[in-house]
Amino acid sequence: MPLDNCSFLPYPETPHPVLPVIIHNPHTGKYWRTYGIIDTGADECAIPAWIAAKLGHDLEQGRRSNATTGGGESVAYAHTTSIDIFHPQKDGKAVYTLSNIPVDYMPDLDIVLLGVRSFLSEFVLTIDYPRFRFSIKYPEVDARGV
């Protein structure tokens, strides 16, 4: 890391701060490549429910909860998941890995959301909407180690 001055990507059509991701089920070893939108309004990372089946999760066996989304109330099923995050304009190794975290799989969701608690809370995010650019970096540590 850092991801510096990255271009928004059209996802699905409108430009957004988007990152390539690989979602893993640590219990089956199955994975799915896709993209995730950086979403400062999402408390958690969330994944469309149909991806759970691709990874070998039994959707409704996950911890069930109700979630409030931009579209209203929805149900979510949490499953242990790992997510590798990649640079949007460079090939190579993952720049960050979310290991064995509970992730909400949601039937009414059609895109991966990279939310606050398990992802954004670790970083300084800068978004330049007029130029369709974003940067993510670790916070600087001062002389006191804070």
Coordinates of N, CA and C in Angstrom, one line a residue:
M1 N 0.9 -1.1 0.0 CA 0.0 0.0 0.0 C 0.9 1.2 0.0
P2 N 0.6 2.4 -0.3 CA -0.7 3.0 -0.5 C -1.3 2.8 -1.9
L3 N -2.5 3.0 -2.1 CA -3.1 3.2 -3.4 C -3.3 4.7 -3.6
D4 N -2.5 5.2 -4.5 CA -2.4 6.7 -4.6 C -2.9 7.1 -5.9
N5 N -3.9 8.1 -5.9 CA -4.4 8.8 -7.1 C -4.9 7.8 -8.1
C6 N -5.8 6.9 -7.6 CA -6.4 5.9 -8.5 C -7.6 6.4 -9.2
S7 N -7.8 6.0 -10.4 CA -9.0 6.5 -11.2 C -10.2 5.7 -10.7
F8 N -11.4 6.4 -10.7 CA -12.6 5.7 -10.6 C -12.8 4.8 -11.7
L9 N -13.6 3.8 -11.6 CA -13.9 2.8 -12.6 C -15.4 2.9 -12.9
P10 N -15.9 2.7 -14.1 CA -17.3 2.6 -14.4 C -17.9 1.3 -13.9
Y11 N -18.6 1.4 -12.7 CA -19.1 0.1 -12.2 C -20.5 0.4 -11.6
P12 N -21.6 -0.1 -12.1 CA -21.6 -0.8 -13.4 C -21.4 0.1 -14.6
E13 N -22.0 1.4 -14.5 CA -21.8 2.3 -15.6 C -21.2 3.6 -15.1
T14 N -21.7 4.1 -13.9 CA -21.3 5.4 -13.4 C -19.9 5.2 -12.7
P15 N -19.0 6.2 -12.8 CA -17.7 6.1 -12.2 C -17.8 6.1 -10.7
H16 N -17.1 5.1 -10.0 CA -17.1 5.0 -8.6 C -15.7 4.6 -8.2
P17 N -15.3 4.8 -6.9 CA -14.1 4.3 -6.4 C -14.2 2.8 -6.2
V18 N -13.6 2.1 -7.1 CA -13.8 0.6 -7.1 C -12.4 -0.1 -7.1
L19 N -12.4 -1.2 -6.4 CA -11.2 -2.0 -6.3 C -11.4 -3.5 -6.7
P20 N -10.5 -4.1 -7.4 CA -10.6 -5.5 -7.8 C -10.5 -6.3 -6.5
V21 N -11.2 -7.3 -6.3 CA -11.2 -8.2 -5.1 C -11.3 -9.7 -5.5
I22 N -10.7 -10.5 -4.6 CA -11.0 -11.9 -4.7 C -11.6 -12.3 -3.3
I23 N -12.7 -12.9 -3.3 CA -13.5 -13.3 -2.1 C -13.2 -14.8 -1.9
H24 N -12.8 -15.1 -0.7 CA -12.5 -16.5 -0.4 C -13.4 -17.1 0.7
N25 N -13.8 -18.3 0.6 CA -14.3 -19.1 1.7 C -13.2 -19.8 2.3
P26 N -12.7 -19.5 3.5 CA -11.6 -20.1 4.1 C -11.8 -21.6 4.4
H27 N -13.1 -22.0 4.5 CA -13.4 -23.4 4.8 C -13.4 -24.3 3.6
T28 N -13.7 -23.8 2.4 CA -13.8 -24.7 1.3 C -12.6 -24.4 0.3
G29 N -11.9 -23.3 0.4 CA -10.9 -22.9 -0.5 C -11.4 -22.3 -1.8
K30 N -12.7 -22.3 -2.0 CA -13.3 -21.7 -3.2 C -13.2 -20.2 -3.1
Y31 N -13.1 -19.5 -4.3 CA -13.0 -18.1 -4.4 C -13.7 -17.5 -5.6
W32 N -13.9 -16.2 -5.6 CA -14.7 -15.5 -6.7 C -14.0 -14.2 -6.9
R33 N -13.6 -13.9 -8.2 CA -13.0 -12.6 -8.5 C -14.1 -11.7 -9.0
T34 N -14.1 -10.4 -8.5 CA -15.0 -9.4 -8.8 C -14.5 -8.1 -8.5
Y35 N -15.4 -7.1 -8.3 CA -15.0 -5.7 -8.0 C -15.8 -5.3 -6.8
G36 N -15.3 -4.5 -5.9 CA -16.0 -3.9 -4.8 C -16.0 -2.4 -4.8
I37 N -17.1 -1.8 -4.5 CA -17.2 -0.4 -4.4 C -16.9 0.1 -3.0
I38 N -16.0 1.1 -2.9 CA -15.7 1.6 -1.6 C -16.9 2.4 -1.1
D39 N -17.5 2.0 0.0 CA -18.8 2.6 0.5 C -18.7 3.1 1.9
T40 N -18.5 4.4 2.0 CA -18.3 5.0 3.4 C -19.7 5.0 4.1
G41 N -20.8 4.7 3.5 CA -22.1 4.6 4.1 C -22.4 3.2 4.6
A42 N -21.6 2.2 4.2 CA -21.8 0.8 4.7 C -21.0 0.5 5.9
D43 N -21.7 0.2 7.0 CA -21.0 -0.2 8.2 C -20.1 -1.4 8.1
E44 N -20.5 -2.3 7.3 CA -19.8 -3.6 7.2 C -19.5 -3.8 5.7
C45 N -18.6 -4.7 5.4 CA -18.5 -5.2 4.0 C -19.6 -6.1 3.8
A46 N -20.2 -6.1 2.6 CA -21.3 -6.9 2.2 C -21.2 -7.4 0.8
I47 N -21.7 -8.6 0.6 CA -21.5 -9.4 -0.7 C -22.9 -9.8 -1.1
P48 N -23.2 -9.8 -2.5 CA -24.4 -10.4 -3.0 C -24.6 -11.8 -2.6
A49 N -25.8 -12.2 -2.2 CA -26.1 -13.6 -1.7 C -25.7 -14.7 -2.7
W50 N -25.9 -14.4 -4.0 CA -25.6 -15.5 -5.0 C -24.1 -15.9 -5.0
I51 N -23.3 -15.0 -4.5 CA -21.8 -15.4 -4.4 C -21.6 -16.4 -3.3
A52 N -22.4 -16.5 -2.3 CA -22.3 -17.4 -1.2 C -22.3 -18.9 -1.8
A53 N -23.2 -19.1 -2.7 CA -23.3 -20.5 -3.3 C -22.0 -20.8 -4.1
K54 N -21.5 -19.8 -4.8 CA -20.2 -20.1 -5.6 C -19.1 -20.4 -4.7
L55 N -19.1 -19.9 -3.5 CA -18.0 -20.1 -2.5 C -18.3 -21.4 -1.6
G56 N -19.4 -22.0 -1.8 CA -19.7 -23.2 -1.0 C -20.3 -22.9 0.4
H57 N -20.8 -21.6 0.6 CA -21.5 -21.3 1.8 C -23.0 -21.7 1.7
D58 N -23.6 -22.2 2.7 CA -25.0 -22.5 2.7 C -25.6 -21.2 3.3
L59 N -26.1 -20.3 2.4 CA -26.5 -18.9 2.8 C -27.3 -18.9 4.1
E60 N -28.4 -19.6 4.2 CA -29.3 -19.4 5.4 C -28.7 -20.1 6.6
Q61 N -27.6 -20.7 6.6 CA -26.9 -21.3 7.8 C -26.0 -20.2 8.4
G62 N -25.9 -19.1 7.8 CA -25.1 -18.0 8.4 C -25.9 -17.3 9.5
R63 N -25.2 -16.5 10.3 CA -25.8 -15.7 11.3 C -26.7 -14.7 10.7
R64 N -28.1 -14.8 10.9 CA -29.1 -14.0 10.3 C -29.2 -12.7 11.1
S65 N -29.4 -11.6 10.3 CA -29.6 -10.3 11.0 C -30.4 -9.4 10.0
N66 N -31.0 -8.4 10.5 CA -31.7 -7.4 9.6 C -30.8 -6.3 9.4
A67 N -30.8 -5.8 8.2 CA -29.9 -4.7 7.8 C -30.7 -3.6 7.1
T68 N -30.3 -2.4 7.4 CA -30.9 -1.2 6.8 C -29.9 -0.8 5.7
T69 N -30.5 -0.7 4.5 CA -29.7 -0.3 3.3 C -30.3 1.0 2.7
G70 N -29.7 1.5 1.6 CA -30.2 2.6 0.9 C -31.6 2.3 0.3
G71 N -31.8 1.0 0.1 CA -33.1 0.6 -0.5 C -34.1 0.2 0.5
G72 N -33.8 0.3 1.8 CA -34.7 -0.1 2.8 C -34.2 -1.2 3.7
E73 N -35.1 -2.0 4.3 CA -34.8 -3.1 5.2 C -34.4 -4.3 4.3
S74 N -33.5 -5.1 4.8 CA -33.1 -6.3 4.1 C -32.6 -7.3 5.1
V75 N -32.4 -8.5 4.7 CA -31.9 -9.6 5.6 C -30.5 -9.8 5.2
A76 N -29.6 -10.2 6.1 CA -28.2 -10.5 5.8 C -27.9 -11.8 6.6
Y77 N -27.0 -12.6 6.0 CA -26.5 -13.8 6.6 C -25.0 -13.7 6.6
A78 N -24.4 -13.7 7.8 CA -22.9 -13.5 8.0 C -22.2 -14.9 7.9
H79 N -21.2 -14.9 7.1 CA -20.3 -16.0 7.0 C -18.9 -15.6 7.1
T80 N -18.0 -16.4 7.6 CA -16.6 -16.1 7.7 C -16.0 -16.1 6.3
T81 N -15.3 -15.0 6.0 CA -14.9 -14.8 4.6 C -13.5 -14.1 4.7
S82 N -12.7 -14.3 3.7 CA -11.5 -13.5 3.5 C -11.6 -12.8 2.1
I83 N -11.1 -11.6 2.1 CA -11.1 -10.8 0.9 C -9.7 -10.2 0.6
D84 N -9.2 -10.5 -0.6 CA -8.0 -9.9 -1.1 C -8.3 -8.7 -1.9
I85 N -7.6 -7.6 -1.7 CA -7.9 -6.3 -2.3 C -6.7 -6.0 -3.2
F86 N -6.9 -5.6 -4.4 CA -5.9 -5.4 -5.4 C -5.9 -3.9 -5.9
H87 N -4.8 -3.5 -6.4 CA -4.7 -2.1 -7.0 C -5.5 -2.1 -8.3
P88 N -6.3 -1.0 -8.5 CA -7.2 -1.0 -9.6 C -6.5 -0.8 -11.0
Q89 N -5.3 -0.3 -11.0 CA -4.6 -0.1 -12.3 C -3.3 -0.9 -12.4
K90 N -3.0 -1.8 -11.5 CA -1.8 -2.6 -11.6 C -2.1 -4.0 -11.4
D91 N -1.4 -4.9 -12.1 CA -1.5 -6.3 -11.8 C -0.5 -6.6 -10.7
G92 N -0.7 -7.7 -10.1 CA 0.2 -8.1 -9.0 C -0.5 -8.7 -7.8
K93 N 0.3 -8.7 -6.7 CA -0.2 -9.3 -5.5 C -1.2 -8.4 -4.8
A94 N -2.0 -9.0 -3.9 CA -3.0 -8.3 -3.2 C -2.2 -7.2 -2.3
V95 N -2.8 -6.0 -2.2 CA -2.2 -5.0 -1.5 C -2.8 -5.0 0.0
Y96 N -3.9 -5.6 0.2 CA -4.4 -5.7 1.5 C -5.3 -7.0 1.6
T97 N -5.3 -7.7 2.7 CA -6.2 -8.9 2.9 C -7.0 -8.7 4.2
L98 N -8.3 -8.9 4.0 CA -9.2 -9.0 5.2 C -9.3 -10.5 5.5
S99 N -8.7 -10.9 6.6 CA -8.7 -12.4 6.8 C -9.7 -12.8 7.8
N100 N -10.5 -13.8 7.4 CA -11.4 -14.5 8.3 C -12.3 -13.6 9.1
I101 N -13.0 -12.7 8.3 CA -13.9 -11.7 9.0 C -15.3 -12.2 8.7
P102 N -16.3 -11.8 9.6 CA -17.7 -12.0 9.3 C -18.1 -11.0 8.2
V103 N -18.7 -11.5 7.1 CA -19.2 -10.7 6.1 C -20.7 -11.0 5.8
D104 N -21.4 -10.0 5.6 CA -22.9 -10.1 5.4 C -23.1 -10.4 3.9
Y105 N -23.8 -11.5 3.7 CA -24.3 -11.9 2.3 C -25.7 -11.5 2.3
M106 N -26.1 -10.7 1.3 CA -27.4 -10.1 1.2 C -28.1 -10.4 -0.1
P107 N -29.4 -11.0 0.0 CA -30.1 -11.4 -1.2 C -30.5 -10.2 -2.1
D108 N -30.7 -9.0 -1.6 CA -31.1 -7.8 -2.3 C -29.9 -7.0 -2.8
L109 N -28.7 -7.5 -2.7 CA -27.5 -6.7 -3.1 C -27.0 -7.2 -4.4
D110 N -26.6 -6.3 -5.3 CA -26.0 -6.7 -6.6 C -24.6 -6.4 -6.8
I111 N -23.9 -5.7 -5.8 CA -22.5 -5.4 -5.9 C -21.9 -5.6 -4.6
V112 N -20.6 -5.8 -4.6 CA -19.8 -6.0 -3.3 C -19.6 -4.6 -2.8
L113 N -19.8 -4.4 -1.5 CA -19.6 -3.2 -0.8 C -18.4 -3.3 0.2
L114 N -17.4 -2.5 0.1 CA -16.3 -2.5 1.0 C -16.6 -1.4 2.0
G115 N -17.0 -1.8 3.2 CA -17.5 -0.9 4.2 C -16.5 -0.5 5.3
V116 N -17.0 0.1 6.3 CA -16.2 0.8 7.3 C -15.5 -0.2 8.3
R117 N -16.2 -1.0 9.0 CA -15.6 -1.7 10.1 C -14.5 -2.6 9.8
S118 N -14.6 -3.4 8.8 CA -13.5 -4.4 8.5 C -12.5 -3.9 7.4
F119 N -12.8 -2.7 6.8 CA -11.9 -2.2 5.8 C -11.5 -0.8 6.0
L120 N -12.4 0.1 5.8 CA -12.1 1.6 5.8 C -11.6 2.1 7.1
S121 N -12.0 1.5 8.2 CA -11.5 1.9 9.5 C -10.0 1.8 9.7
E122 N -9.4 1.1 8.8 CA -7.9 0.9 8.9 C -7.1 2.0 8.2
F123 N -7.8 2.8 7.4 CA -7.1 3.6 6.4 C -7.5 5.1 6.5
V124 N -6.7 5.9 5.8 CA -7.1 7.3 5.4 C -7.6 7.2 4.0
L125 N -8.8 7.6 3.8 CA -9.4 7.6 2.4 C -9.5 9.0 1.9
T126 N -9.0 9.3 0.8 CA -9.2 10.6 0.2 C -9.9 10.4 -1.2
I127 N -11.0 11.2 -1.4 CA -11.7 11.1 -2.6 C -11.8 12.5 -3.3
D128 N -11.4 12.5 -4.5 CA -11.5 13.7 -5.3 C -12.6 13.5 -6.4
Y129 N -13.8 13.8 -6.0 CA -14.9 13.5 -6.9 C -14.9 14.3 -8.2
P130 N -14.5 15.6 -8.2 CA -14.5 16.3 -9.5 C -13.5 15.7 -10.5
R131 N -12.4 15.1 -10.0 CA -11.4 14.5 -10.9 C -11.6 13.0 -11.0
F132 N -12.6 12.4 -10.3 CA -12.8 10.9 -10.3 C -11.5 10.2 -9.9
R133 N -10.9 10.6 -8.8 CA -9.7 9.9 -8.3 C -9.9 9.6 -6.8
F134 N -9.1 8.6 -6.3 CA -9.1 8.3 -4.9 C -7.8 7.8 -4.4
S135 N -7.5 7.9 -3.1 CA -6.3 7.3 -2.6 C -6.6 6.7 -1.2
I136 N -5.9 5.6 -0.9 CA -6.0 4.9 0.4 C -4.6 4.7 0.9
K137 N -4.4 5.1 2.2 CA -3.1 4.8 2.8 C -3.3 4.6 4.3
Y138 N -2.3 3.9 4.8 CA -2.3 3.7 6.3 C -2.1 5.1 7.0
P139 N -2.7 5.3 8.2 CA -2.5 6.5 8.9 C -1.1 6.7 9.3
E140 N -0.6 8.0 9.3 CA 0.7 8.3 9.7 C 0.8 8.1 11.2
V141 N 1.9 7.6 11.7 CA 2.2 7.5 13.1 C 3.1 8.6 13.6
D142 N 2.7 9.3 14.6 CA 3.5 10.5 15.1 C 4.6 9.9 16.0
A143 N 5.4 10.8 16.5 CA 6.5 10.5 17.4 C 6.2 9.7 18.6
R144 N 4.9 9.8 19.1 CA 4.4 9.1 20.2 C 4.0 7.7 19.9
G145 N 4.0 7.4 18.6 CA 3.5 6.0 18.1 C 2.0 6.0 18.0
V146 N 1.3 7.2 17.9 CA -0.1 7.2 17.8 C -0.5 7.7 16.4

